[in-house]
mmCIF file of C-alpha atoms and ligand atoms in Angstrom:
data_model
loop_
_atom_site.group_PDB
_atom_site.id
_atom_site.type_symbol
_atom_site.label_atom_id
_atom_site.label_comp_id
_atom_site.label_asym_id
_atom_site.label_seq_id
_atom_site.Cartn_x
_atom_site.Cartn_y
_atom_site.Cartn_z
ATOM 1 C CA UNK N 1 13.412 -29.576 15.596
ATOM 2 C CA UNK N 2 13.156 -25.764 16.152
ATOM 3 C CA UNK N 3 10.374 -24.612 18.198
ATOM 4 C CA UNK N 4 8.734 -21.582 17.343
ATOM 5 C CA UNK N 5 5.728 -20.053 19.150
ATOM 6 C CA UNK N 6 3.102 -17.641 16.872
ATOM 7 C CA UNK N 7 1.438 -15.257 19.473
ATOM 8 C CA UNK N 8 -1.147 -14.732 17.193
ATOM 9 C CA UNK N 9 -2.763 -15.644 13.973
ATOM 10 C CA UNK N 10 -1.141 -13.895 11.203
ATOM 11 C CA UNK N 11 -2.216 -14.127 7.734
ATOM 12 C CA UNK N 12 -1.181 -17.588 5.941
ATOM 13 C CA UNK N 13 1.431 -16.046 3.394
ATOM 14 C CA UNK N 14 4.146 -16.462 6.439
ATOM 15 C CA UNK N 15 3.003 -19.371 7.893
ATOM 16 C CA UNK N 16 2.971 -21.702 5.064
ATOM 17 C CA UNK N 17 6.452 -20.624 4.167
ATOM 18 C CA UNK N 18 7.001 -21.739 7.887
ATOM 19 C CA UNK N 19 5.042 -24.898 7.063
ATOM 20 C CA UNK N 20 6.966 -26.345 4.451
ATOM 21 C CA UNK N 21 10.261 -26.718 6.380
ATOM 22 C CA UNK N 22 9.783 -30.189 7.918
ATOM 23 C CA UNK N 23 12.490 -29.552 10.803
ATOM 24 C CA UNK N 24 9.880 -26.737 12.700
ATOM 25 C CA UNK N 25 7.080 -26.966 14.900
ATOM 26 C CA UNK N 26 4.618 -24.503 14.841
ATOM 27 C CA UNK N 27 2.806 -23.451 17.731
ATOM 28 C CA UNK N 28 0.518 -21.060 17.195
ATOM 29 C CA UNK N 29 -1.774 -18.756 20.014
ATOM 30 C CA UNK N 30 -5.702 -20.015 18.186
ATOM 31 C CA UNK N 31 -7.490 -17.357 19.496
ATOM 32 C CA UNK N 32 -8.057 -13.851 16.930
ATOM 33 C CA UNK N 33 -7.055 -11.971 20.089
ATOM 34 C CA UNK N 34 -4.632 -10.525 22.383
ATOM 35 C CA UNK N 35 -2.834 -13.636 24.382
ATOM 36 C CA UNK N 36 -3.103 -13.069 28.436
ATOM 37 C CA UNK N 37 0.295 -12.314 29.522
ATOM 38 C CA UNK N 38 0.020 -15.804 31.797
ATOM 39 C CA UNK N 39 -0.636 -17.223 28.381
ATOM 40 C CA UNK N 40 2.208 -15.558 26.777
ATOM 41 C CA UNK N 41 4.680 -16.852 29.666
ATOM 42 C CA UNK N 42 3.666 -20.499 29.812
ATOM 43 C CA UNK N 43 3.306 -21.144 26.167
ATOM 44 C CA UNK N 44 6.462 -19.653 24.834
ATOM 45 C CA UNK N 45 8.432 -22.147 27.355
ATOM 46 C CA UNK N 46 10.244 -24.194 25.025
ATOM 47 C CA UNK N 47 10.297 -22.154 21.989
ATOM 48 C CA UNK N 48 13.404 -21.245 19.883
ATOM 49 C CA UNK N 49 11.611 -18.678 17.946
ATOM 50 C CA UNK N 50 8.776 -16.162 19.290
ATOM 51 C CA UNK N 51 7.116 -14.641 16.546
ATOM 52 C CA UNK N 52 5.344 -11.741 18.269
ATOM 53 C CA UNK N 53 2.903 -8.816 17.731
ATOM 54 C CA UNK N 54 3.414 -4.923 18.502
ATOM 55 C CA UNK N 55 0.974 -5.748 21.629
ATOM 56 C CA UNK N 56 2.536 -8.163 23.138
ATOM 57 C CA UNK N 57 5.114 -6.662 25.672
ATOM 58 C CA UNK N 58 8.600 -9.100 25.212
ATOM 59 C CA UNK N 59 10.318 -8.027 28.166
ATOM 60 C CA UNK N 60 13.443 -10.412 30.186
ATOM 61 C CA UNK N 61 10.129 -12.322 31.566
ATOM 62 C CA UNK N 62 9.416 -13.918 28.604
ATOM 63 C CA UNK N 63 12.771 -14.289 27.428
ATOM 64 C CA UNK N 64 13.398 -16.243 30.631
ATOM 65 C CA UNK N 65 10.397 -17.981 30.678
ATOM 66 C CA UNK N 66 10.172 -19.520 26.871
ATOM 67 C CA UNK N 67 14.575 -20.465 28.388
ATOM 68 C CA UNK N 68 17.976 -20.557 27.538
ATOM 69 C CA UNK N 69 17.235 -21.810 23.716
ATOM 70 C CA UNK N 70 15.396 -19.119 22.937
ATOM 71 C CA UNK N 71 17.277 -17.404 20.144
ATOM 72 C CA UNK N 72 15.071 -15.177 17.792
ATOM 73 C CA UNK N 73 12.085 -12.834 18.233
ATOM 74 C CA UNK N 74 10.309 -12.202 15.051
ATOM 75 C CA UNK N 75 8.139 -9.172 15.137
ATOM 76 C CA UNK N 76 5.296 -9.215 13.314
ATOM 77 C CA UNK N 77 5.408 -5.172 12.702
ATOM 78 C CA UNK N 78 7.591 -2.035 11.593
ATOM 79 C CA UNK N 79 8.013 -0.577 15.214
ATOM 80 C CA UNK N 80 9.687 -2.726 17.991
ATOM 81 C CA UNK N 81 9.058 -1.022 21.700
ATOM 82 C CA UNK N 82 7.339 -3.927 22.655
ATOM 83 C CA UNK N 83 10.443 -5.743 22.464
ATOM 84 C CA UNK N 84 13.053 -5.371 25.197
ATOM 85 C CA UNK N 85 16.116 -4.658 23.058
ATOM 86 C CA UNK N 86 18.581 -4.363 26.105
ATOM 87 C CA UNK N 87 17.366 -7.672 27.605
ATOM 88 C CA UNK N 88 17.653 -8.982 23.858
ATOM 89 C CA UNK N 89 20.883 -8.107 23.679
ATOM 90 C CA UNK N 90 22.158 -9.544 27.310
ATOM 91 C CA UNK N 91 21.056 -12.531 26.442
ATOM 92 C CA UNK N 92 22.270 -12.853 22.688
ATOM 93 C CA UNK N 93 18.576 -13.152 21.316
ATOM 94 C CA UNK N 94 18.435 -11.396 17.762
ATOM 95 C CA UNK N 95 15.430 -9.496 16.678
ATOM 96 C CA UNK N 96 13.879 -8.530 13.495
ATOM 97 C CA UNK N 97 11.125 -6.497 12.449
ATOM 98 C CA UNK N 98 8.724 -6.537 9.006
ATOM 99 C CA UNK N 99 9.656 -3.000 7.494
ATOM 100 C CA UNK N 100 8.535 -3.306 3.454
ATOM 101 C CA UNK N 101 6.933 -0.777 0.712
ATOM 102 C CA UNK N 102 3.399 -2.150 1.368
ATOM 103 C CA UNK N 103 3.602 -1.497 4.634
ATOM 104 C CA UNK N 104 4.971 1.951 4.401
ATOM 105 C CA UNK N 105 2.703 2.619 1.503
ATOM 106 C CA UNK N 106 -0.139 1.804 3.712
ATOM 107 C CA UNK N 107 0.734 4.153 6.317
ATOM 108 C CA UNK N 108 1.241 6.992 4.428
ATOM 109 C CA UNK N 109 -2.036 6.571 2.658
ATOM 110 C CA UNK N 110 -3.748 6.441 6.083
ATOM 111 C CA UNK N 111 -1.709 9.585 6.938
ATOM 112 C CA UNK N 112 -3.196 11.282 4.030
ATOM 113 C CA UNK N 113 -6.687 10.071 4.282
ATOM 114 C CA UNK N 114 -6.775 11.207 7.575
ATOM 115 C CA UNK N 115 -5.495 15.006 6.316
ATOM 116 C CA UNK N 116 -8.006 15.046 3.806
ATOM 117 C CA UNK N 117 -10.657 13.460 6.098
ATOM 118 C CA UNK N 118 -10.059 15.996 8.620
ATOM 119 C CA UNK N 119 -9.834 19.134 6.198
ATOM 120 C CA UNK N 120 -13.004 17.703 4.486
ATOM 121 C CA UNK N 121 -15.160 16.690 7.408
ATOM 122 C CA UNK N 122 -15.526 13.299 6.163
ATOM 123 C CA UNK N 123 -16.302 11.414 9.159
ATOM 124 C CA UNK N 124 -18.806 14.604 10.475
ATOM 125 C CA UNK N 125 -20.293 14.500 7.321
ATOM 126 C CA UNK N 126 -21.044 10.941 7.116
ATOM 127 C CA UNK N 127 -22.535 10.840 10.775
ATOM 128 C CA UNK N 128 -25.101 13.714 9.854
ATOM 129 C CA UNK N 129 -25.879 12.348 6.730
ATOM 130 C CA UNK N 130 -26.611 8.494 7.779
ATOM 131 C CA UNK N 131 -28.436 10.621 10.974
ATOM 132 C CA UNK N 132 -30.858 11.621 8.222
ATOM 133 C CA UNK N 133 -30.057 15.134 9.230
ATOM 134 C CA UNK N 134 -29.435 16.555 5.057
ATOM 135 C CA UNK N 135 -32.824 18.462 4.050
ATOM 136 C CA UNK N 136 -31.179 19.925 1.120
ATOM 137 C CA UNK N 137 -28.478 21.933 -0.316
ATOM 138 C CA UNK N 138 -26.973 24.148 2.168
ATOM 139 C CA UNK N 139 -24.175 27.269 1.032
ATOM 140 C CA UNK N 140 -22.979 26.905 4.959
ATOM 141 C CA UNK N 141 -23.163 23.333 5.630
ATOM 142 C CA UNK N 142 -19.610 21.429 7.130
ATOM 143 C CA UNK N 143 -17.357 24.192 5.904
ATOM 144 C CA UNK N 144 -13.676 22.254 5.554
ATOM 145 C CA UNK N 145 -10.625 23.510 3.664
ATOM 146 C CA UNK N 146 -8.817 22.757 0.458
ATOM 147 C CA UNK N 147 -5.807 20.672 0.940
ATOM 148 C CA UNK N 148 -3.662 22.291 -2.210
ATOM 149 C CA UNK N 149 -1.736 25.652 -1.296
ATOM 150 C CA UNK N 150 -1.410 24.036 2.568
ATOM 151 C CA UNK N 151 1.547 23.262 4.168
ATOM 152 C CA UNK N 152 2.049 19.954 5.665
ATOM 153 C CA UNK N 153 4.404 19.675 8.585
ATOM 154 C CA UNK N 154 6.219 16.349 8.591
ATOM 155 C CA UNK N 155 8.166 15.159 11.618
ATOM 156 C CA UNK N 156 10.517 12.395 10.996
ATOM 157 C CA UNK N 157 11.476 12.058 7.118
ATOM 158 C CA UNK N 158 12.223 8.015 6.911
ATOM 159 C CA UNK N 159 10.667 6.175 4.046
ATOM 160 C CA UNK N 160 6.711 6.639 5.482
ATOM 161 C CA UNK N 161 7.944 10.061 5.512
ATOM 162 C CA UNK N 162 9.497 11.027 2.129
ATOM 163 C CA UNK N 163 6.295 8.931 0.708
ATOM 164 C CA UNK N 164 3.984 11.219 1.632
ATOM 165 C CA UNK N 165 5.910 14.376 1.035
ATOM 166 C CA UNK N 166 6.235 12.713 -2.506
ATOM 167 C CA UNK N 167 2.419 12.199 -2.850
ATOM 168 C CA UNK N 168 1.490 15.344 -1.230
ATOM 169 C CA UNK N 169 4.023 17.623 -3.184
ATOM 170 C CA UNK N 170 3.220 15.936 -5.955
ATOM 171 C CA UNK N 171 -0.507 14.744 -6.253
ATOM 172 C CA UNK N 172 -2.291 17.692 -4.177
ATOM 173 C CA UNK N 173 0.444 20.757 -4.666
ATOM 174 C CA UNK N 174 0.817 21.209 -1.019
ATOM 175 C CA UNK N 175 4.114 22.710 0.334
ATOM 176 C CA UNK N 176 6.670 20.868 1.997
ATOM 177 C CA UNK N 177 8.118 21.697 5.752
ATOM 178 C CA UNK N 178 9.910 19.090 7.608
ATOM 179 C CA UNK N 179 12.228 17.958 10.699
ATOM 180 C CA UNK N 180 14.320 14.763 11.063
ATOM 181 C CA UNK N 181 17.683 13.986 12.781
ATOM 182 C CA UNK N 182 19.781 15.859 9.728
ATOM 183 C CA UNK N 183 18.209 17.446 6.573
ATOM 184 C CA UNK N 184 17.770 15.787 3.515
ATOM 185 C CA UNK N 185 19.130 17.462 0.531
ATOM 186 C CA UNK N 186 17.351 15.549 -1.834
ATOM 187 C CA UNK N 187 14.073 16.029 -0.639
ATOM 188 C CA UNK N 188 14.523 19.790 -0.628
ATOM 189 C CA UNK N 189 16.034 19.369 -4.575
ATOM 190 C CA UNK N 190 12.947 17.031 -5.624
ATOM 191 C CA UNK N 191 9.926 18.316 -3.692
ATOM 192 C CA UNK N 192 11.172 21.931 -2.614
ATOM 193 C CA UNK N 193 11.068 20.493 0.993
ATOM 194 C CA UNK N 194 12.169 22.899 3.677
ATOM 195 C CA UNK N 195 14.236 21.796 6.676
ATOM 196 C CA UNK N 196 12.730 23.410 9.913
ATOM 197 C CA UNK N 197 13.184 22.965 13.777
ATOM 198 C CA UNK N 198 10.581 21.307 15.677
ATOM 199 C CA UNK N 199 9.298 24.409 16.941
ATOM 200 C CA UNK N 200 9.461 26.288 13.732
ATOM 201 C CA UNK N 201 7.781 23.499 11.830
ATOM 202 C CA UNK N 202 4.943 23.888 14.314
ATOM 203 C CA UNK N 203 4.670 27.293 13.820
ATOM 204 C CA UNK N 204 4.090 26.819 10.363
ATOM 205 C CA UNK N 205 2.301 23.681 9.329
ATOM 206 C CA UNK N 206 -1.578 23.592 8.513
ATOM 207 C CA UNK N 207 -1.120 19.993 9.189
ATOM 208 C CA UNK N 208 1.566 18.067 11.449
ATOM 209 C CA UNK N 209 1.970 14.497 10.663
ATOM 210 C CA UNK N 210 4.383 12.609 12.859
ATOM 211 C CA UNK N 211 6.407 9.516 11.371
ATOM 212 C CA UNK N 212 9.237 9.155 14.403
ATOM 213 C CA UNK N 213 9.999 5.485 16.204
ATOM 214 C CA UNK N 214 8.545 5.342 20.207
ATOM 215 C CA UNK N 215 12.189 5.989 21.360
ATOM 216 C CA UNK N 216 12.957 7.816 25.095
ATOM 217 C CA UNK N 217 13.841 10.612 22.726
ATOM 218 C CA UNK N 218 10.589 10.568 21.342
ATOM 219 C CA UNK N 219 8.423 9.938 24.024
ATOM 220 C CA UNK N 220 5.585 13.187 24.481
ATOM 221 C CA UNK N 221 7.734 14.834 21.728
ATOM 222 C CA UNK N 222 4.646 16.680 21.072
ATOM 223 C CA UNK N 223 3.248 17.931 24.487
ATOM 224 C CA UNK N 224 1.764 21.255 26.135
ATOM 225 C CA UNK N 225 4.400 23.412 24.477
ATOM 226 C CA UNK N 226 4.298 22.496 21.458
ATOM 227 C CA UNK N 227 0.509 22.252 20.389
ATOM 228 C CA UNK N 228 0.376 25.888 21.933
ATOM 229 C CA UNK N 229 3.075 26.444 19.507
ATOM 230 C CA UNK N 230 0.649 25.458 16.565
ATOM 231 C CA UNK N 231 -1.802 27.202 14.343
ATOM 232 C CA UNK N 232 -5.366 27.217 15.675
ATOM 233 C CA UNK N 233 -6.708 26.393 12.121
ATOM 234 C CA UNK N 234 -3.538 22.952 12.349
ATOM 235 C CA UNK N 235 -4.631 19.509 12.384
ATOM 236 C CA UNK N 236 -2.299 17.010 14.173
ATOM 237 C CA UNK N 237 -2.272 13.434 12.153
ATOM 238 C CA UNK N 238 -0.600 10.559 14.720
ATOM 239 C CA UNK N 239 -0.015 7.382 13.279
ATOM 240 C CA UNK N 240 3.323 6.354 14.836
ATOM 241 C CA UNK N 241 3.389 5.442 18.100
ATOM 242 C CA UNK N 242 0.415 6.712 20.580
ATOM 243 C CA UNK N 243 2.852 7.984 23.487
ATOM 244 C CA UNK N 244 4.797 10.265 20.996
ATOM 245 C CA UNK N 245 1.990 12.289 21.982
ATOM 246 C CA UNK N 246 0.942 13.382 25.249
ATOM 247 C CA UNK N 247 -2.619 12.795 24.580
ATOM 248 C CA UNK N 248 -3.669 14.532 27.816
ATOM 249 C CA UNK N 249 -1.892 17.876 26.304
ATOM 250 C CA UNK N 250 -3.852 16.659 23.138
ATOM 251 C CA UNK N 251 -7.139 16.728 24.726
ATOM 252 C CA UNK N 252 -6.633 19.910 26.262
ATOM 253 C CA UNK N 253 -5.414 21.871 23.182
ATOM 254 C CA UNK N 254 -8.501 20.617 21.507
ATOM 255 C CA UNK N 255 -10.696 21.502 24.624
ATOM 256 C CA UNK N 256 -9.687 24.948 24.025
ATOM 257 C CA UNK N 257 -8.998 24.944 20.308
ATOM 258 C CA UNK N 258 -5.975 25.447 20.199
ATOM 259 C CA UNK N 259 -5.519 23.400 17.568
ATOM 260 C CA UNK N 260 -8.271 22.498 15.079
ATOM 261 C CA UNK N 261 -8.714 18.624 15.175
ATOM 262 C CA UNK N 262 -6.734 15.705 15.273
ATOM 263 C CA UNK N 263 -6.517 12.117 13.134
ATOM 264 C CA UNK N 264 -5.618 9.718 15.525
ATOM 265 C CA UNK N 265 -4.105 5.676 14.742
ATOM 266 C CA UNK N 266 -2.669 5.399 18.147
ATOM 267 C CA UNK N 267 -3.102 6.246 21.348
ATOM 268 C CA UNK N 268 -1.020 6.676 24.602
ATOM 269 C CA UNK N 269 -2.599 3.692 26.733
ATOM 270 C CA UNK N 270 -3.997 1.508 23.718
ATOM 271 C CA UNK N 271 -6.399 0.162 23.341
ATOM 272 C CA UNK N 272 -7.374 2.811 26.036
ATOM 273 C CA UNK N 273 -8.389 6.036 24.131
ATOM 274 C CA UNK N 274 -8.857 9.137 26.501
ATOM 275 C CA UNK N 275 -12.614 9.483 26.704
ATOM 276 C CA UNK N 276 -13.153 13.020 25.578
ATOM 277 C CA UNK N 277 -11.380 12.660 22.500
ATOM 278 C CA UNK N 278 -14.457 10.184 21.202
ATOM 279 C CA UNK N 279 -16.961 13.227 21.348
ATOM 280 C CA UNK N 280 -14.928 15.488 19.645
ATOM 281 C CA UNK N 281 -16.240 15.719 15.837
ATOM 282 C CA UNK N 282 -13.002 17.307 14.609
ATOM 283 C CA UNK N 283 -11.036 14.652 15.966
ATOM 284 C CA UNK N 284 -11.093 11.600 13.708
ATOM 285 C CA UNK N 285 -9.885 8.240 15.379
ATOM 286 C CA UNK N 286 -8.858 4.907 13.880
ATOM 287 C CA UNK N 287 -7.845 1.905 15.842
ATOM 288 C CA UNK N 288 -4.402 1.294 15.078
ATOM 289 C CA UNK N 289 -5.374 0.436 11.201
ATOM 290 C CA UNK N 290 -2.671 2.326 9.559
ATOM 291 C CA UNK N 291 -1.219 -0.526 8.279
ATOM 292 C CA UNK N 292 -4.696 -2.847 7.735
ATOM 293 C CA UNK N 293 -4.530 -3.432 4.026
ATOM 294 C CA UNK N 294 -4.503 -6.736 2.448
ATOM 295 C CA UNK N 295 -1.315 -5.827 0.566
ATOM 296 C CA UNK N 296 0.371 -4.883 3.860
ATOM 297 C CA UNK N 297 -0.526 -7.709 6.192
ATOM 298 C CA UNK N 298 0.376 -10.528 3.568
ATOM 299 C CA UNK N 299 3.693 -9.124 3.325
ATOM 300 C CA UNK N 300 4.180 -8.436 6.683
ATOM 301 C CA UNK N 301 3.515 -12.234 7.467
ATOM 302 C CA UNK N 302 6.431 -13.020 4.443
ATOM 303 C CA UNK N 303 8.668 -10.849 6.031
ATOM 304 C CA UNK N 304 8.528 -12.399 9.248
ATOM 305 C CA UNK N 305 8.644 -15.710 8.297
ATOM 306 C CA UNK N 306 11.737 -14.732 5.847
ATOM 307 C CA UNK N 307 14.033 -13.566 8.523
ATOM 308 C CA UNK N 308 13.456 -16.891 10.573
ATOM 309 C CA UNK N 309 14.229 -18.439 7.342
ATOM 310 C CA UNK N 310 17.349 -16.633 6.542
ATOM 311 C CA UNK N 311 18.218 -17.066 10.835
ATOM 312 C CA UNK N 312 17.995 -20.760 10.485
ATOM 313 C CA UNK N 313 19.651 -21.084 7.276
ATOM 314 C CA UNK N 314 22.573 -18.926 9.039
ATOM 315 C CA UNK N 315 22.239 -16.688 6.069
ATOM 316 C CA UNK N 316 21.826 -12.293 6.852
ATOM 317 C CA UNK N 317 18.780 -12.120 8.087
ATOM 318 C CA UNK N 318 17.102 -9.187 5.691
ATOM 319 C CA UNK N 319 14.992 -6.994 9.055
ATOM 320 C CA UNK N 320 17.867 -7.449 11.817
ATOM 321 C CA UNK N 321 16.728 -5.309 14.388
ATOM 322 C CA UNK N 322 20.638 -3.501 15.843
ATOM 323 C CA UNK N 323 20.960 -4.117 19.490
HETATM 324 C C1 DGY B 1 3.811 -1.421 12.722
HETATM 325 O O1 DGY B 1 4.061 -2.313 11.901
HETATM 326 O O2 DGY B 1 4.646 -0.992 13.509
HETATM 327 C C2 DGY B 1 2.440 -0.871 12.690
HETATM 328 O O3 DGY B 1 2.232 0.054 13.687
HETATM 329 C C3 DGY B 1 1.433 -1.978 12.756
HETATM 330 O O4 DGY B 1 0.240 -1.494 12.293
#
């Protein structure tokens, strides 16, 4: 029998596939919320496999706690730093992660709904509107900006990336700036995109939109420096990881408009979210939805369930995480 432990409920595509294999035991966390860490510790004693969230923090603890047999953490998400790949590694556990286009497609068009939500005044203009607060056509009311003829910053050019350099080049006729570890000569051949530095990219971009993993590298990769680096009239989109920004810099560069607004999915302390930044009606803030779509989530679940599949049938496991 191989034990696995579910942290959370996940949507049924994964766990049926799960289901069907008469040699596992499911365990899975009932509640539709975060498991208490005490939780966490005593229930994945025992298990073989954890299948985990991004908010559950699977550090040595755990690994030591579930035992010995544990051989597998699933991760029921794209980004990993809530897994502790070193004490992974030490103690030959593998890891995978759910990567897949409906995921990735989902992010980037929360990236872009967040560009033109910002540019548009969506959000600003919904609150005045449902506060009853339209008494007719105005020629000044909630002046935004046209997207087309902008151009959109992107930091980290991996497959979230490129799609919405693709859709944005493409779709809206917005011009192309971006940074990654090396330049990508095919981006610059099919959507005229322009390698830049960090810096210079900042310099340049109407709107920044960050697509980099939570790495030390990338930790406060956008801080004091660099929003004073930005255009006044820039919007900063986040939905990566929360602590790639230093959302205390953040708060201050909008404070004192140094930047225009911000479109927030994450946040450095989630689900803490810096108080100030929930008044501000140029910021808009979601809470960590970027990847919420029904097409996203069921796959997500068949992912993870897949590469326990593929782990116990000793065949490649399709999301290895490399340790
Ligand atoms: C991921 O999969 O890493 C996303 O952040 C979850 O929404």
């Amino acid at each position: 029998m191989t034990r696995i432990f579910v942290t959370h409920k996940i949507p049924d595509e994964g766990i049926k596939l799960l289901k069907k294999r008469k040699s596992i035991k499911l365990d899975i966390y009932e509640k539709d919320r975060q498991i208490p860490r005490r939780e966490l510790l005593r229930r994945a004693k025992g298990a073989d496999i954890i299948l985990s969230l991004l908010t559950e923090k699977i550090d040595g603890q755990v690994m030591d706690s579930a035992g010995s047999q544990l051989k597998m953490i699933s991760n029921y998400a794209v980004g990993f730093d809530n897994i502790d790949l070193a004490a992974a590694k030490d103690r030959k556990i593998i890891v995978s992660n759910t990567p897949s286009d409906q995921v990735n497609e989902s992010v980037a068009e929360h990236a872009i709904a967040l560009i033109f939500g910002l540019s548009h005044r969506i959000s600003e203009s919904d609150d005045f509107t449902k506060a009853g607060k339209y008494k007719g056509w105005n020629p000044n009311l909630l002046i935004g900006s046209n997207v087309i003829g902008k151009t959109l910053g992107i930091i980290g050019a991996g497959r979230i990336g490129e799609m919405i350099i693709r859709r944005m080049h493409d779709g809206f006729g917005v011009n192309i700036i971006y940074n990654n570890r090396e330049p990508k000569p095919e981006l610059e051949k099919k959507y005229k995109a322009r390698y830049r530095s960090k810096m210079q990219l900042l310099k340049e971009a109407d709107f920044v939109s960050l697509h980099v993993p939570l790495l030390d590298s990338t930790r406060h990769l956008i801080s004091i420096k660099e929003l004073k680096s930005m255009k006044k009239t820039a919007f900063l989109i986040n939905t990566s990881r929360g602590p790639v920004v230093d959302e205390k810099a953040l708060v201050s560069a909008l404070q004192s408009k140094q930047i225009a607004g911000a479109g927030l999915d994450v946040y450095e302390h989630e689900p803490k979210i810096a108080s100030a930044l929930k008044k501000m009606s140029n910021v808009i803030l979601t809470p960590h939805t970027a990847s919420a779509t029904i097409e996203a989530r069921r796959d997500m679940s068949r992912i993870a369930a897949l590469n326990i599949l593929a782990f116990l049938d000793s065949k490649k496991i399709p999301n290895q995480v490399k340790l």
